[in-house]
Amino acid sequence: MASNPFSAAAVAGAITQPPTGRDYLVDRSFRSLALVGAVLIIALMAYILYEIGGQAWPAISKYHIDFLTTSAWNVQDGVFGILPVIWGTLYSSLLALLIGGFFGLTVAIFLSQDFLPPRLAFVFRTIIEMLAAIPSVVFGLWGIFVVIPAIRPVANWLHESFGWIPFFSTSLSGPGLAPATIVLAIMILPTVAAISQDALNLVPYRTKEAAYGMGATRWEAILKVMVPTAAGGIFSAMVLGFGRALGETMALAMLIGNSNTISLSLFSPAKTLASLLASNFPEAGPIEVEALMYAALVLLLITLIVNIAGIGILQVTQRRISGKS
Amino acid sequence: MTATQTIGSAASPKGAAAPSPAADVAIDCRVEKIFYGNFLAVRDSHVPVQKGKITGFIGPSGCGKSTVLRSLNRMNDMITGFKLEGHVHFMGQDLYASYVDPVVVRRYIGMVFQQPNPFSMSIYDNVAFGLRLNRFKGNLDDKVEHALRRAALWDEVKDKLKASGLSLSGGQQQRLCIARAVATEPTVLLMDEPCSALDPIATRRVEQLMLELKDDYTIALVTHNMQQATRVADITAFFGVDISQGGRTGYLVEMGETKQIFEEPREQLTKQYIRGEFS
């Protein structure tokens, strides 16, 4: 029960009262509830890692690190390696980040820097955010029936004319990196655009005023002041977009061609960790499941590392910018 | 760009019927009306800003002193619905002529704001910002040092030029903003309540700085603090609020030598304000 050190000296019938026992109870229960929530999340994360790690353990002890550095995936001989799959995951995600990041940031600038009247900007933003609500499988179908036919002539022309450039060294026969990357870029664009826009909107008005007050043109103000000031938030947007690209499954399984190849060519088919898991799990026998669990663990670790590194870099840069080290 | 050649010559304004300003006027501000949308914010404010002097703008809140100051370098253009009737003459040009780009105006007329607003970049880059904008080709280091010395900040930051401008204290940040503004050597410096976010010691330093800067710059200063006006301003413009038309419209009540405004004001309203009967 709450004690009131002033009760003796206080005037009888005064309005001032200490918080009641119930107030303290509510306060304490809320705090414990929040704590339980936080602990549960960490526990869940640890449990997932433990469970997948446990199921992958037989494969880990059988293939060791060779699993990560070899290319064969042969169920009959029990030979598994995911180097091309790791390559495909990182390459497709990086390309998607390059395209989606660029356009996402452009959209964010367009919507936040007074290019449009506020109401219209809001409508645009809502439409872009709705992109995030489209199911992955719909994106996949759209990719198969629209994107692939649309880019195939361009891709094959590029291959015939500039085939000596490694990026164009194969022709596009159907599914492949290029259509997968384009669809992936569109899928991460809403994330990048929305978070970058928030970051740009958080730049104080007085900073903007300072830039224009120095006689900066709109372009100079945006590129030299607004974007650098919002760089931390924009970077987070990129990391989240990259994370989303790494884990994207359905659309990629439909579009990337599922081939165990390592190639710089944008038109070559490839395979990603997520698409490998999605396409192989349904028919996998016990030995393959162990290998797939190992692959799942690798995917989990890659996304964890990307996010942790992102947070780390963000904190370092923010500390440097605010000058508090 | 011929305007640059006519610094100080006070050539008669191009095609304007207004009487040519006296030779010692840096900015001849002849505001008839300033609107924000339909709201009449300021009327009838003819404020000649004298060359090489500090002109203080004082008056109660809502009297339009900041609005008038910000119309001198077209900062108000950032606000939607802003409209100015009248003329602002500077270097023989009307700043509100259709062919004048506000960006160019702001390069010639620098500004220091109420809140210190350094960019989130290094101290050096903050000062070099304007120099780079203007494609300055000379020795950047020298100019940065010179500007920081001019703003009485050099000794405090010379060993940490790479540190963020935001790591400085409020008073230092404001002097950094002054350094940033004077680095490009604009002819006029507008200061919009530059000390309102500072403690008394930092305020004193900035005031001292203004007095030093007026040898090279024309300064227009908005202040909410009458003592500050008496301490630094050579000339004081007193703005009042007219509520007779329903809205709150600011206007210039009287303008003169600071001594005259504070000791023998011509207008009753000025007298009351100086005495502290309203604020």
XYZ file of C-alpha atoms in Angstrom:
604
model
C 0.000 0.000 0.000
C 1.161 3.461 -0.847
C 2.565 5.400 2.019
C 2.130 9.130 2.220
C 4.970 10.814 4.088
C 3.010 14.067 4.170
C -0.222 12.707 5.651
C 0.615 13.831 9.165
C 1.321 17.433 8.202
C -1.353 17.734 5.509
C -4.532 19.684 6.009
C -7.472 17.393 6.629
C -9.769 17.093 3.619
C -7.150 18.412 1.210
C -7.527 17.642 -2.500
C -3.976 16.356 -2.809
C -3.865 12.586 -2.312
C -1.208 9.977 -3.004
C -1.949 7.515 -5.847
C -4.229 4.739 -4.595
C -3.223 1.116 -4.281
C -5.162 0.433 -7.460
C -3.192 3.095 -9.353
C 0.031 1.411 -8.287
C -1.359 -2.000 -9.209
C -2.299 -0.853 -12.721
C 1.116 0.721 -13.096
C 2.898 -2.443 -12.012
C 0.776 -4.804 -14.082
C 1.264 -2.714 -17.182
C 4.994 -2.786 -16.677
C 5.066 -6.558 -16.179
C 2.855 -7.078 -19.209
C 5.224 -5.050 -21.362
C 8.163 -6.995 -19.957
C 6.465 -10.326 -20.677
C 5.788 -9.195 -24.246
C 9.401 -8.201 -24.786
C 10.750 -11.424 -23.271
C 8.322 -13.528 -25.328
C 9.578 -12.004 -28.556
C 13.173 -12.746 -27.675
C 12.234 -16.240 -26.527
C 10.346 -16.889 -29.743
C 13.322 -15.765 -31.802
C 15.627 -18.016 -29.798
C 13.186 -20.926 -30.076
C 12.943 -20.606 -33.855
C 16.714 -20.534 -34.146
C 16.978 -23.518 -31.795
C 14.336 -25.569 -33.548
C 15.606 -24.947 -37.067
C 19.165 -25.358 -35.898
C 18.217 -28.673 -34.270
C 16.544 -29.995 -37.391
C 19.421 -28.807 -39.522
C 21.983 -30.302 -37.178
C 22.338 -33.686 -38.934
C 22.987 -31.856 -42.200
C 25.386 -29.423 -40.568
C 27.435 -32.224 -39.063
C 27.376 -34.134 -42.370
C 28.221 -31.374 -44.868
C 29.908 -28.800 -42.630
C 30.872 -25.596 -44.359
C 31.067 -27.394 -47.732
C 27.314 -26.946 -47.881
C 27.871 -23.246 -48.376
C 30.693 -23.500 -50.897
C 29.568 -26.225 -53.307
C 26.979 -26.151 -56.038
C 25.481 -29.610 -56.493
C 21.986 -30.411 -55.230
C 21.583 -34.113 -55.847
C 19.061 -35.946 -53.727
C 19.929 -39.442 -55.091
C 23.586 -39.161 -54.164
C 22.860 -37.182 -51.016
C 25.086 -34.305 -52.211
C 23.945 -30.838 -51.255
C 25.492 -27.417 -51.774
C 23.839 -24.027 -51.870
C 26.500 -21.663 -53.171
C 24.491 -20.755 -56.313
C 21.387 -20.349 -54.187
C 23.128 -17.933 -51.814
C 24.468 -16.101 -54.857
C 20.995 -15.927 -56.404
C 19.485 -14.666 -53.157
C 22.022 -11.900 -52.648
C 22.296 -10.947 -56.320
C 18.542 -10.721 -56.929
C 17.994 -8.827 -53.664
C 20.803 -6.374 -54.352
C 19.548 -5.691 -57.865
C 16.026 -5.258 -56.549
C 17.317 -2.900 -53.878
C 19.189 -0.917 -56.512
C 16.060 -0.437 -58.620
C 13.442 -0.355 -55.873
C 15.646 1.790 -53.631
C 16.259 4.350 -56.337
C 12.621 4.652 -57.319
C 11.428 4.425 -53.731
C 13.644 7.335 -52.715
C 12.604 9.300 -55.791
C 8.959 8.758 -54.953
C 9.605 9.761 -51.330
C 11.269 12.999 -52.442
C 8.478 13.708 -54.891
C 5.817 13.194 -52.250
C 7.502 15.034 -49.394
C 9.156 18.107 -50.914
C 6.174 20.213 -51.941
C 6.027 19.022 -55.513
C 2.366 18.177 -55.034
C -0.417 19.762 -53.023
C -0.649 17.881 -49.690
C -3.960 16.184 -50.480
C -2.748 14.854 -53.795
C 0.493 13.673 -52.158
C -1.588 11.792 -49.616
C -3.607 10.099 -52.373
C -0.394 9.094 -54.155
C 1.100 7.745 -50.979
C -1.965 5.677 -50.249
C -1.892 4.186 -53.728
C 1.775 3.278 -53.396
C 1.157 1.730 -50.007
C -1.583 -0.364 -51.554
C 1.105 -2.022 -53.669
C 2.236 -3.646 -50.442
C -1.173 -5.235 -50.028
C -1.059 -7.135 -53.314
C -0.458 -10.828 -52.595
C 2.872 -12.196 -53.641
C 1.297 -14.858 -55.861
C -0.554 -12.176 -57.809
C 2.730 -10.399 -58.408
C 4.095 -13.739 -59.591
C 1.278 -14.252 -62.071
C 1.588 -10.693 -63.297
C 5.295 -11.307 -63.766
C 4.701 -14.432 -65.821
C 1.962 -13.046 -68.037
C 3.005 -9.409 -68.352
C 6.591 -8.710 -67.375
C 8.306 -11.647 -69.065
C 6.631 -11.160 -72.478
C 7.201 -7.422 -72.222
C 10.913 -7.523 -71.505
C 11.866 -10.536 -73.587
C 12.383 -8.629 -76.875
C 14.417 -5.953 -75.102
C 16.453 -8.533 -73.210
C 17.226 -10.550 -76.300
C 18.139 -7.442 -78.271
C 20.510 -6.438 -75.469
C 21.997 -9.923 -75.492
C 22.511 -9.914 -79.252
C 23.969 -6.406 -79.381
C 25.913 -6.239 -76.133
C 26.440 -9.910 -75.333
C 30.086 -9.224 -74.466
C 28.943 -7.330 -71.348
C 28.698 -9.956 -68.569
C 25.266 -8.665 -67.501
C 23.812 -9.515 -70.907
C 25.758 -12.677 -71.604
C 22.768 -15.028 -71.919
C 19.422 -14.732 -73.608
C 16.164 -14.638 -71.712
C 14.170 -17.752 -72.448
C 11.392 -17.177 -69.939
C 11.775 -16.934 -66.211
C 15.047 -15.436 -65.028
C 16.733 -12.849 -62.859
C 15.549 -9.831 -64.820
C 11.785 -10.352 -64.509
C 12.207 -11.588 -60.922
C 14.232 -8.525 -60.012
C 11.793 -6.124 -61.624
C 8.860 -7.628 -59.737
C 10.892 -7.770 -56.526
C 11.821 -4.092 -56.936
C 8.155 -3.187 -57.254
C 7.381 -5.260 -54.167
C 9.931 -3.478 -51.968
C 9.184 -0.028 -53.367
C 6.303 0.756 -50.986
C 8.454 -0.087 -47.947
C 11.347 2.048 -49.129
C 9.109 4.916 -50.259
C 6.986 5.069 -47.112
C 9.850 4.938 -44.622
C 12.024 7.337 -46.638
C 9.119 9.733 -46.875
C 8.641 9.625 -43.114
C 12.341 10.288 -42.650
C 12.221 13.269 -45.022
C 9.126 14.625 -43.314
C 10.950 14.452 -39.978
C 13.616 16.902 -41.149
C 12.788 20.050 -39.174
C 11.264 22.938 -41.108
C 14.026 25.196 -39.842
C 16.629 23.060 -41.603
C 14.750 23.438 -44.849
C 14.463 27.157 -44.210
C 18.208 27.364 -43.614
C 18.892 25.693 -46.953
C 16.594 27.990 -48.922
C 17.823 30.948 -46.877
C 21.343 30.306 -48.145
C 20.045 30.677 -51.672
C 19.925 27.006 -52.528
C 17.751 26.007 -55.456
C 15.117 23.410 -54.736
C 17.327 20.710 -56.186
C 20.330 21.809 -54.126
C 18.239 22.016 -50.980
C 16.918 18.497 -51.500
C 20.146 16.805 -52.528
C 22.599 18.660 -50.306
C 20.500 19.187 -47.190
C 17.215 17.298 -46.990
C 18.400 13.872 -48.145
C 21.680 13.929 -46.140
C 19.768 15.028 -43.037
C 17.297 12.181 -43.494
C 20.068 9.743 -44.475
C 19.660 7.626 -41.344
C 15.976 6.982 -41.937
C 16.503 6.451 -45.653
C 19.200 3.920 -44.845
C 16.796 2.058 -42.535
C 14.259 2.053 -45.345
C 16.844 0.451 -47.628
C 17.765 -2.178 -45.036
C 14.133 -3.096 -44.478
C 13.555 -3.246 -48.227
C 16.605 -5.462 -48.629
C 15.386 -7.710 -45.832
C 12.030 -8.008 -47.527
C 13.707 -8.867 -50.837
C 15.859 -11.566 -49.208
C 12.869 -13.338 -47.763
C 10.414 -12.937 -50.633
C 9.304 -16.392 -51.715
C 6.249 -16.979 -53.883
C 6.769 -14.422 -56.634
C 10.406 -15.424 -56.933
C 9.657 -19.135 -57.019
C 7.375 -18.372 -59.959
C 9.685 -16.002 -61.820
C 13.321 -16.771 -61.214
C 13.546 -20.061 -63.083
C 14.885 -22.228 -60.257
C 18.199 -23.137 -61.776
C 21.420 -23.868 -59.944
C 23.604 -21.423 -61.838
C 25.983 -18.699 -60.815
C 25.985 -16.047 -63.501
C 26.284 -12.305 -63.644
C 23.853 -12.299 -66.523
C 20.589 -10.584 -65.757
C 18.763 -12.912 -68.119
C 20.000 -16.184 -66.701
C 17.652 -18.210 -64.507
C 18.691 -18.522 -60.878
C 17.440 -19.694 -57.529
C 17.054 -18.093 -54.128
C 17.017 -19.667 -50.681
C 13.361 -18.856 -50.174
C 12.340 -20.171 -53.579
C 14.435 -23.312 -53.022
C 12.615 -23.996 -49.767
C 9.210 -23.303 -51.261
C 9.689 -25.477 -54.304
C 11.576 -28.413 -52.732
C 9.883 -28.896 -49.380
C 6.617 -30.472 -50.587
C 8.332 -33.481 -52.134
C 11.426 -33.753 -49.987
C 12.447 -36.987 -48.290
C 13.967 -36.995 -44.781
C 17.556 -36.476 -45.937
C 16.663 -33.576 -48.197
C 14.577 -32.025 -45.420
C 17.698 -31.903 -43.235
C 19.553 -30.083 -46.024
C 16.633 -27.741 -46.554
C 16.608 -26.953 -42.844
C 20.281 -26.088 -43.106
C 19.412 -23.769 -46.005
C 16.595 -22.232 -43.959
C 19.031 -21.583 -41.128
C 21.403 -19.871 -43.568
C 18.569 -17.669 -44.851
C 17.559 -16.797 -41.311
C 21.126 -15.899 -40.403
C 21.602 -13.772 -43.526
C 18.474 -11.724 -42.779
C 19.455 -11.398 -39.118
C 22.958 -10.242 -40.020
C 21.635 -7.726 -42.565
C 19.219 -6.244 -40.050
C 21.671 -6.168 -37.158
C 24.371 -4.629 -39.343
C 21.829 -2.096 -40.579
C 20.865 -1.081 -37.066
C 24.523 -0.901 -36.087
C 25.517 1.309 -39.005
C 22.497 3.498 -38.378
C 23.404 4.040 -34.750
C 27.011 4.844 -35.540
C 26.085 7.395 -38.205
C 23.397 8.978 -36.075
C 25.774 9.319 -33.189
C 28.287 10.947 -35.489
C 25.701 13.355 -36.893
C 24.291 14.436 -33.561
C 27.836 14.776 -32.270
C 27.180 12.746 -29.150
C 29.790 10.033 -29.128
C 23.660 40.154 -63.393
C 24.495 43.808 -63.974
C 23.155 44.395 -60.510
C 26.410 43.167 -59.059
C 28.256 46.048 -60.650
C 26.006 48.642 -59.137
C 26.635 47.824 -55.493
C 26.509 51.031 -53.574
C 25.665 53.205 -56.519
C 21.947 53.102 -55.726
C 20.971 53.330 -59.347
C 17.383 54.319 -59.827
C 15.156 51.273 -59.924
C 14.456 49.910 -63.332
C 11.226 51.283 -64.675
C 9.765 52.044 -61.267
C 7.892 55.213 -60.540
C 9.029 55.240 -56.938
C 11.415 58.052 -56.024
C 14.967 56.796 -56.161
C 16.118 55.976 -52.666
C 18.812 57.947 -50.962
C 22.330 56.735 -51.631
C 22.741 55.366 -48.132
C 19.777 53.010 -48.343
C 20.656 49.348 -48.878
C 17.142 47.968 -49.132
C 14.274 50.289 -49.787
C 11.263 48.401 -48.580
C 7.956 49.901 -49.685
C 5.363 47.406 -48.622
C 1.821 48.467 -49.410
C 0.138 45.238 -48.424
C 1.178 41.704 -47.550
C -1.427 38.978 -47.712
C -1.433 35.389 -46.533
C -4.304 34.058 -48.578
C -7.104 36.529 -47.857
C -5.606 37.652 -44.580
C -4.048 41.112 -44.664
C -0.969 40.624 -42.497
C 0.855 43.913 -43.032
C -0.021 47.262 -44.557
C 1.740 50.554 -45.276
C 5.243 49.804 -44.134
C 7.914 51.861 -45.832
C 11.114 50.775 -44.197
C 14.352 52.035 -45.735
C 17.171 49.864 -44.381
C 20.273 52.037 -44.089
C 23.609 50.899 -45.404
C 26.216 49.935 -42.799
C 23.802 50.330 -39.912
C 21.704 48.063 -37.777
C 18.015 48.618 -38.243
C 15.955 47.134 -35.442
C 12.360 46.044 -35.993
C 10.387 46.090 -32.761
C 6.743 45.760 -31.863
C 4.191 43.530 -30.157
C 3.561 39.952 -31.341
C 1.602 39.756 -34.549
C 2.730 43.199 -35.703
C 4.293 41.798 -38.865
C 7.899 42.696 -38.093
C 9.120 39.206 -39.004
C 6.871 39.134 -42.058
C 8.372 42.392 -43.316
C 11.904 41.173 -42.583
C 11.290 37.918 -44.420
C 9.899 39.731 -47.415
C 13.275 41.465 -47.794
C 14.909 38.293 -49.120
C 11.758 36.605 -50.382
C 11.781 33.927 -47.693
C 8.026 34.383 -47.505
C 7.749 32.906 -50.974
C 8.030 29.520 -49.238
C 4.628 30.083 -47.684
C 1.669 29.267 -49.897
C -0.758 32.122 -50.270
C 1.856 34.813 -49.651
C 1.336 37.922 -51.770
C 3.086 41.264 -51.590
C 1.846 44.544 -53.000
C 4.480 47.225 -53.237
C 8.171 47.192 -53.980
C 11.394 46.189 -52.327
C 14.341 47.848 -54.011
C 17.807 46.408 -53.686
C 20.824 47.213 -55.862
C 18.617 49.090 -58.258
C 16.194 46.229 -58.784
C 12.734 45.506 -57.540
C 13.073 42.183 -55.732
C 9.482 41.361 -56.580
C 9.830 41.990 -60.296
C 8.708 38.962 -62.263
C 12.165 38.268 -63.684
C 13.854 38.087 -60.270
C 14.493 34.555 -58.971
C 14.174 34.389 -55.168
C 17.147 32.013 -55.112
C 19.407 34.785 -56.418
C 17.966 37.286 -53.941
C 18.791 34.998 -51.026
C 22.391 34.674 -52.184
C 22.847 38.438 -51.926
C 20.811 38.908 -48.763
C 21.779 36.419 -46.060
C 19.616 35.358 -43.173
C 19.997 34.211 -39.581
C 16.949 32.604 -38.018
C 15.254 32.535 -34.652
C 16.236 28.944 -33.862
C 19.857 28.064 -34.545
C 19.590 25.797 -37.586
C 22.973 24.400 -38.567
C 22.877 21.543 -41.037
C 23.595 18.059 -39.748
C 27.067 18.108 -41.254
C 30.473 19.101 -39.984
C 31.232 22.604 -38.741
C 33.501 23.074 -41.741
C 30.875 21.915 -44.230
C 28.266 24.154 -42.650
C 30.409 27.219 -43.279
C 31.536 26.002 -46.693
C 27.951 25.277 -47.753
C 27.249 28.694 -49.247
C 30.711 28.931 -50.773
C 30.146 25.647 -52.564
C 26.673 26.714 -53.691
C 28.235 29.784 -55.248
C 30.910 27.612 -56.925
C 33.644 29.433 -55.037
C 36.971 28.582 -56.670
C 39.492 30.052 -54.239
C 40.939 28.667 -51.033
C 38.005 27.201 -49.152
C 39.963 26.675 -45.920
C 40.882 30.348 -45.723
C 37.327 31.501 -46.305
C 35.956 29.095 -43.716
C 38.488 30.245 -41.147
C 37.799 33.866 -41.962
C 34.039 33.413 -41.582
C 34.443 31.543 -38.303
C 36.741 34.278 -36.992
C 34.228 36.869 -38.134
C 31.568 35.050 -36.109
C 33.887 34.920 -33.070
C 33.733 31.132 -33.110
C 37.114 30.169 -34.539
C 38.972 29.713 -31.265
C 36.289 27.442 -29.900
C 36.033 25.154 -32.924
C 39.382 25.308 -34.712
C 40.407 21.905 -33.324
C 37.163 20.170 -34.184
C 36.124 21.449 -37.593
C 35.123 17.907 -38.537
C 32.712 17.605 -35.616
C 29.013 17.949 -36.340
C 27.568 21.448 -36.228
C 24.821 20.018 -34.059
C 27.292 19.039 -31.348
C 27.806 22.694 -30.414
C 25.899 24.565 -27.712
C 22.940 26.751 -28.686
C 24.945 29.964 -28.636
C 27.771 28.400 -30.615
C 25.271 27.001 -33.123
C 23.846 30.449 -33.672
C 27.312 31.901 -34.237
C 27.948 29.010 -36.636
C 24.825 30.059 -38.521
C 26.143 33.612 -38.614
C 29.466 32.307 -39.938
C 27.581 30.307 -42.553
C 25.671 33.416 -43.586
C 28.679 35.768 -43.739
C 30.988 33.254 -45.452
C 29.650 34.223 -48.857
C 29.913 37.932 -47.983
C 26.344 38.951 -48.761
C 25.733 42.682 -48.631
C 22.852 42.527 -46.205
C 22.218 40.259 -43.238
C 18.683 39.718 -42.012
C 18.396 38.505 -38.431
C 15.043 37.252 -37.221
C 15.126 37.304 -33.410
C 18.563 35.658 -33.457
C 18.880 35.625 -29.679
C 15.447 34.472 -28.622
C 16.611 30.891 -28.084
C 19.854 31.879 -26.356
C 20.827 32.444 -22.751
C 21.918 35.935 -21.622
C 25.656 35.267 -22.019
C 25.286 33.872 -25.524
C 22.949 36.759 -26.331
C 25.604 39.248 -25.279
C 28.158 37.586 -27.539
C 25.851 37.648 -30.537
C 24.997 41.303 -29.887
C 28.689 42.117 -29.668
C 29.131 40.307 -32.946
C 26.403 42.329 -34.647
C 28.150 45.542 -33.642
C 31.395 44.235 -35.137
C 29.713 43.043 -38.314
C 28.020 46.321 -39.100
C 31.317 47.743 -40.380
C 30.982 45.416 -43.360
C 27.325 44.522 -43.490
C 23.985 46.152 -43.443
C 21.924 44.431 -40.783
C 18.184 44.294 -40.298
C 17.256 42.818 -36.946
C 13.903 41.726 -35.630
C 13.856 41.639 -31.872
C 11.243 41.039 -29.268
C 13.500 42.598 -26.720
C 13.442 46.383 -26.497
C 16.666 46.488 -24.505
C 18.361 44.634 -27.328
C 17.205 47.285 -29.771
C 18.592 50.050 -27.575
C 21.870 48.175 -27.215
C 22.575 47.437 -30.867
C 20.234 49.208 -33.270
C 21.177 52.537 -34.834
C 17.728 52.958 -36.277
C 14.531 51.489 -34.932
C 11.291 50.762 -36.719
C 8.306 50.321 -34.462
C 5.429 48.222 -35.785
C 1.954 48.158 -34.315
C -1.129 46.014 -34.745
C -4.290 47.411 -36.264
C -7.360 45.497 -35.165
C -9.868 48.009 -36.559
C -10.497 46.011 -39.751
C -11.415 42.855 -37.856
C -8.155 41.001 -38.426
C -4.792 41.714 -36.916
C -2.891 43.762 -39.447
C 0.603 44.984 -38.733
C 1.862 48.368 -39.910
C 4.806 50.669 -39.389
C 3.969 53.173 -36.673
C 7.166 55.147 -36.746
C 10.806 54.823 -37.574
C 13.801 56.894 -36.590
C 17.096 57.012 -34.758
C 16.910 54.532 -31.903
C 17.558 57.309 -29.383
C 14.674 59.334 -30.724
C 12.275 56.373 -30.769
C 13.028 55.475 -27.182
C 13.425 58.955 -25.714
C 11.070 61.185 -27.660
C 8.689 59.008 -29.665
C 6.390 60.967 -31.914
C 3.460 58.585 -31.668
C 1.377 57.878 -28.615
C 1.371 54.136 -29.418
C 5.152 54.025 -29.483
C 5.276 55.813 -26.152
C 2.937 53.276 -24.579
C 4.872 50.356 -25.975
C 8.214 51.738 -24.812
C 6.780 52.264 -21.343
C 5.745 48.612 -21.324
C 2.016 49.237 -21.275
C 1.503 46.415 -23.747
C 3.715 43.874 -25.412
